[in-house]
mmCIF file of C-alpha atoms in Angstrom:
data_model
loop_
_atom_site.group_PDB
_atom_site.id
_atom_site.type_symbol
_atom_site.label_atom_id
_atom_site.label_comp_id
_atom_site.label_asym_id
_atom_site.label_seq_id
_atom_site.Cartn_x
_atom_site.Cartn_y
_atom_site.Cartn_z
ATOM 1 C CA UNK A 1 0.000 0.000 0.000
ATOM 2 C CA UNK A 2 3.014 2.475 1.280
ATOM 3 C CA UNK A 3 4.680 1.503 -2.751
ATOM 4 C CA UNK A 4 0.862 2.306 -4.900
ATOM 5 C CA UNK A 5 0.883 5.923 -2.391
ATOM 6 C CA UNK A 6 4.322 6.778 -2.749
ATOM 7 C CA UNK A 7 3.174 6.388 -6.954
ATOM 8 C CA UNK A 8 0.548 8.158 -6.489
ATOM 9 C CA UNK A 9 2.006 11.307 -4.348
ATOM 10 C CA UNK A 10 4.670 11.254 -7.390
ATOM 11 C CA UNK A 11 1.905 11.526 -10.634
ATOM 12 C CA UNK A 12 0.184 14.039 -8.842
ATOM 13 C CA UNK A 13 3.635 16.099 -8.324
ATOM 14 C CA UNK A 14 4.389 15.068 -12.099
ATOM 15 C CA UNK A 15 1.365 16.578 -13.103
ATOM 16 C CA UNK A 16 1.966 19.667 -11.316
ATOM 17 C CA UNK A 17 5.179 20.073 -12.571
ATOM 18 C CA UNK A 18 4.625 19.755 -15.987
ATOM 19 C CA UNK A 19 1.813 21.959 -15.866
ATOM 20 C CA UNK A 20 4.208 24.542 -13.993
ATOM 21 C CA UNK A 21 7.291 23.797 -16.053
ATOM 22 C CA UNK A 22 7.052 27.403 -17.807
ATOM 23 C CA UNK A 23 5.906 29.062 -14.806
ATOM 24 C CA UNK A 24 8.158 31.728 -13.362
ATOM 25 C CA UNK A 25 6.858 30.935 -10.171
ATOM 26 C CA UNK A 26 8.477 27.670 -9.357
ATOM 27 C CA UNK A 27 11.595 27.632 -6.986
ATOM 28 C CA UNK A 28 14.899 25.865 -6.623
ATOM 29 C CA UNK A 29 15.631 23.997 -3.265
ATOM 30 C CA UNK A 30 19.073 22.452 -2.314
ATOM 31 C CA UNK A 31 18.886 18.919 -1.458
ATOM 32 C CA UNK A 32 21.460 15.812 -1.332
ATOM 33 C CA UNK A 33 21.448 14.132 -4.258
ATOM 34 C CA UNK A 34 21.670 10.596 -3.303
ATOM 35 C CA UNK A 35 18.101 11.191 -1.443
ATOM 36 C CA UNK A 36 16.567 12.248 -4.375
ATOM 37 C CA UNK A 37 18.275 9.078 -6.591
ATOM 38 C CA UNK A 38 16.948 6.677 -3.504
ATOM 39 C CA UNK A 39 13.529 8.433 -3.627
ATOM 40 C CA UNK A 40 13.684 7.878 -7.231
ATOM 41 C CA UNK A 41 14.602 4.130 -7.172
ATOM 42 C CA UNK A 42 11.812 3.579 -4.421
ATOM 43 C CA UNK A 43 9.035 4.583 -7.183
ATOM 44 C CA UNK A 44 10.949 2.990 -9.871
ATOM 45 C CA UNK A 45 11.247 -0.809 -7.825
ATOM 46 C CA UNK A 46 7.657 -2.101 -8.901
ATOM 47 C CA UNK A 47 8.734 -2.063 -12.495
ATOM 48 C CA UNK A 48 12.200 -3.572 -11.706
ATOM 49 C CA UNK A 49 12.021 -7.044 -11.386
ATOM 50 C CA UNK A 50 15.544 -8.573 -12.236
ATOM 51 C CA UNK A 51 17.680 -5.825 -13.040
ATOM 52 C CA UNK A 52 20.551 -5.195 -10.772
ATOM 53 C CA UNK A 53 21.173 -1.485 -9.914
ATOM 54 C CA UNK A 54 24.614 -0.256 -8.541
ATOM 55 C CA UNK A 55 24.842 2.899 -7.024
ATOM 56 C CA UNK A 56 27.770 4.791 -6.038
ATOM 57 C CA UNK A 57 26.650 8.626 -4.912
ATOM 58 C CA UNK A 58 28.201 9.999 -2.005
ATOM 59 C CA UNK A 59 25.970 11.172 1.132
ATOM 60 C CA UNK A 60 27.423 14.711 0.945
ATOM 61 C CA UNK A 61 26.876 15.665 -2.743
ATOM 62 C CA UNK A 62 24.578 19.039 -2.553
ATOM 63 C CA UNK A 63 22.847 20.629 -5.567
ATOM 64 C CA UNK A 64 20.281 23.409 -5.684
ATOM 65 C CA UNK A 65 17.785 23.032 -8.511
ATOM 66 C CA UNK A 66 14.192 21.410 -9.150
ATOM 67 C CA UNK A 67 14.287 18.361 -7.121
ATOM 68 C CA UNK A 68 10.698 17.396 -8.611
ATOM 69 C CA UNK A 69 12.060 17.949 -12.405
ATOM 70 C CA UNK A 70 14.872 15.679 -11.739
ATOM 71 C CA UNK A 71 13.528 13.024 -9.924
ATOM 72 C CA UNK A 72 11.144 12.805 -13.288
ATOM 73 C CA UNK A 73 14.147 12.724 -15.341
ATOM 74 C CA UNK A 74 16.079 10.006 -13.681
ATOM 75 C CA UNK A 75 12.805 7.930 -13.446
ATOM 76 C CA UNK A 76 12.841 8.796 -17.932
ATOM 77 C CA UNK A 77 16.190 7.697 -18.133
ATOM 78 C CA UNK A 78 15.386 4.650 -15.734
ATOM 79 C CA UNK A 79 12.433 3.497 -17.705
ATOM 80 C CA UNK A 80 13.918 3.557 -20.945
ATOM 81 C CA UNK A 81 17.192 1.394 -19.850
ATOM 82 C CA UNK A 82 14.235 -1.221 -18.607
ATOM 83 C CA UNK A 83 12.414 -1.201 -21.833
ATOM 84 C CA UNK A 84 15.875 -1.843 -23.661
ATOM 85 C CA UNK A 85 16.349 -4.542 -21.332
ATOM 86 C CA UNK A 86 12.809 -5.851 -22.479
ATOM 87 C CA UNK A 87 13.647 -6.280 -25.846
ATOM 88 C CA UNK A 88 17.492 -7.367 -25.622
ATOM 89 C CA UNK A 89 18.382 -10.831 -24.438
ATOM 90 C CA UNK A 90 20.903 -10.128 -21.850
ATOM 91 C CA UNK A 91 21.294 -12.461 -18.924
ATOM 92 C CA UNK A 92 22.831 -9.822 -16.133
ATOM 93 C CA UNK A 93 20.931 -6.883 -16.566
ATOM 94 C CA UNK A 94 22.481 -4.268 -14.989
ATOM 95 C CA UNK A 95 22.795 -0.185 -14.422
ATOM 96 C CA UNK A 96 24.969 1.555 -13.105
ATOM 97 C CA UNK A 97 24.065 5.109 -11.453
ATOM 98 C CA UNK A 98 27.095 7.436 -9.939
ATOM 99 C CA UNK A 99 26.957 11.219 -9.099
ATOM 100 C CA UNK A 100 29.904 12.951 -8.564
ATOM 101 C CA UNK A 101 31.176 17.013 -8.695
ATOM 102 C CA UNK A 102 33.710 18.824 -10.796
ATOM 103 C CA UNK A 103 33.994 22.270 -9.775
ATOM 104 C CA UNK A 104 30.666 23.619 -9.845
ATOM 105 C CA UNK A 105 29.141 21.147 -11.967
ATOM 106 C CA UNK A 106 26.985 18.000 -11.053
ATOM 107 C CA UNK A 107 27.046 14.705 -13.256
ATOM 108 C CA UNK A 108 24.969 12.226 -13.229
ATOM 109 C CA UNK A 109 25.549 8.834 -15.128
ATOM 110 C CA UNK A 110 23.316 6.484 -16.319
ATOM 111 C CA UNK A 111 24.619 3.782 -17.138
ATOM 112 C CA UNK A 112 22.871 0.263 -18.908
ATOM 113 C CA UNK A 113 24.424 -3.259 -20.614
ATOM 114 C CA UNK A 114 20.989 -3.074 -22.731
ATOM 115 C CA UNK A 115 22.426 -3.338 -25.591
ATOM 116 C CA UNK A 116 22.949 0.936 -26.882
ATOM 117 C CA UNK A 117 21.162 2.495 -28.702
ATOM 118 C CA UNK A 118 21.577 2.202 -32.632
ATOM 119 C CA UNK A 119 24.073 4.649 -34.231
ATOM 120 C CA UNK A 120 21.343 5.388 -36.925
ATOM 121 C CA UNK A 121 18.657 6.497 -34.136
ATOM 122 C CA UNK A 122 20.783 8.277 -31.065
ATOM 123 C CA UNK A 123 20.873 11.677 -32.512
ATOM 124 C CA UNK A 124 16.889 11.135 -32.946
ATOM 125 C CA UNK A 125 16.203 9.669 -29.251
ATOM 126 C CA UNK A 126 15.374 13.700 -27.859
ATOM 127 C CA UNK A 127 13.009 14.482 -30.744
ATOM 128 C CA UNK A 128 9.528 14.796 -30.412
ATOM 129 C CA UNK A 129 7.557 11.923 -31.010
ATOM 130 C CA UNK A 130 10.405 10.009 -31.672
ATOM 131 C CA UNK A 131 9.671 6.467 -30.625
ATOM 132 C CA UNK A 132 11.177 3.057 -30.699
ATOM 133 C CA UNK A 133 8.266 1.158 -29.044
ATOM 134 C CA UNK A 134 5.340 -0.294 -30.550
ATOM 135 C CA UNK A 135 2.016 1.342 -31.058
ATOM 136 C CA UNK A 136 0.322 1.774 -27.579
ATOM 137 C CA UNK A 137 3.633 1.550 -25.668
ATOM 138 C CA UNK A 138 4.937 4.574 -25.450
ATOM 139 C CA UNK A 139 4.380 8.058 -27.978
ATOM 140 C CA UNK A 140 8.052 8.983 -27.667
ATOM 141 C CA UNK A 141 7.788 12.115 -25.248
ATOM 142 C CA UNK A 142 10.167 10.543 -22.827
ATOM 143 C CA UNK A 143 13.442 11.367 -23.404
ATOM 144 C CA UNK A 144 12.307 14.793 -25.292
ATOM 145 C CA UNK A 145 10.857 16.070 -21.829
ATOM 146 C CA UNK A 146 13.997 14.805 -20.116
ATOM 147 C CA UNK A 147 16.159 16.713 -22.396
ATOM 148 C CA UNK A 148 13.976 19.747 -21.671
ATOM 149 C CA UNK A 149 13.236 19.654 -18.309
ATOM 150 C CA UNK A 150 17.633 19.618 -18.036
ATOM 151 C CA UNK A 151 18.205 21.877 -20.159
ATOM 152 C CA UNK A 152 15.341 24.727 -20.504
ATOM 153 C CA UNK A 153 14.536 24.254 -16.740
ATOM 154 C CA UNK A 154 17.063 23.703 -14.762
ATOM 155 C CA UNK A 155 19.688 25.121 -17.195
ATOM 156 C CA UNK A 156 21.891 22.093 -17.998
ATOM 157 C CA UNK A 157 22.690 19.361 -20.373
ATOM 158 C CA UNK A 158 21.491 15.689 -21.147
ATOM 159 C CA UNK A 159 23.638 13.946 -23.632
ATOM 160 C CA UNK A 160 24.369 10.328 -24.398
ATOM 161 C CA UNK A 161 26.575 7.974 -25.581
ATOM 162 C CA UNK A 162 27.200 4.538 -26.425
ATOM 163 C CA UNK A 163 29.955 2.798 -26.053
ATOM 164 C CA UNK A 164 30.431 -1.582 -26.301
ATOM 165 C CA UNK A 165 26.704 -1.733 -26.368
ATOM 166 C CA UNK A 166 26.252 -0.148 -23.326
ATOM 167 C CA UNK A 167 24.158 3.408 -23.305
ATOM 168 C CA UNK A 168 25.702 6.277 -21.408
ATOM 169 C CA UNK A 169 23.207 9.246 -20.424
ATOM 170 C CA UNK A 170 24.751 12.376 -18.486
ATOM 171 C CA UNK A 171 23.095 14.918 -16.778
ATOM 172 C CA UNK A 172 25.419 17.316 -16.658
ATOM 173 C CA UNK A 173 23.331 20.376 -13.758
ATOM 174 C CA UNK A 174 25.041 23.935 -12.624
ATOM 175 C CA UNK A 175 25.722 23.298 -8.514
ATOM 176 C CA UNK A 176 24.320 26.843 -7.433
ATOM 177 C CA UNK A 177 25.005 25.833 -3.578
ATOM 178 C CA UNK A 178 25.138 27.609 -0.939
ATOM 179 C CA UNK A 179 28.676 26.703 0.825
#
């Protein structure tokens, strides 16, 4: 019951913040990353059923932004790795998620063995519409609201990459804390 109200609490907020995502209104807050990743993976876990996910953010990593905007973009980022997994036959399905700081810039990997992404799609994957999965699966919005709720919101970048069949995404997010 605590799992189908902590889902609930978060399409409400999604619904909010999309509605507000051009609103001049909305604030930042500063908050540890690694709570909002764990907060993230605790409304992810019902769709997770065999993937292993290793995690290596640090408990002290700060960043003041839209903690809403990227818990939605993590959970993007997380859904589409599963959905790769769904159609790839890989035995040890695993991704790898790591935060760390480089001056005042925050980066955080996503990293998946499903397989990558095809060299004739990846510089489609943030278009609108742009969709991979069958009819009634998915209308490709994803990844494109991802991109722009990094980027146009909270001023920052998402970019991929693949590399030995494994799909790299980086969010790449100003620090702005207050030290």
């Amino acid at each position: 019951i605590l799992l189908i109200e902590n889902n609930i609490t978060y399409m409400s907020s999604t619904i909010d913040d999309f509605s507000g995502f051009f609103s001049p209104k909305k604030e930042m807050t500063q908050f540890h990353v690694k709570k909002v990743i764990n907060r993230s993976l605790v409304l992810f876990q019902n769709k997770n059923t065999d993937v292993i996910i290793n995690i290596d953010i640090g408990n002290d990593i700060v960043i003041k932004s839209y903690e809403n905007e990227l818990i939605q973009v993590i959970m993007v980022l997380l859904e589409n790795a599963i959905y790769n997994f769904q159609t790839a036959n890989i035995k040890e399905k695993t991704v790898h998620l790591y935060a760390g700081k480089r001056k005042n810039t925050l980066e955080i990997s996503i990293l998946d063995n499903g397989g990558g992404i095809p060299s004739e799609i990846i510089d489609r994957i943030f278009e609108p519409y742009f969709s991979t999965k069958f009819k009634g699966q998915g209308i490709g919005v994803g990844l494109y609201m991802a991109k722009m709720l990094v980027e146009e919101s909270m001023n920052g970048k998402l970019l991929v990459e693949v590399r030995n069949k494994n799909t790299h995404f980086k969010i790449q997010l100003p620090r702005r804390i207050d030290e």
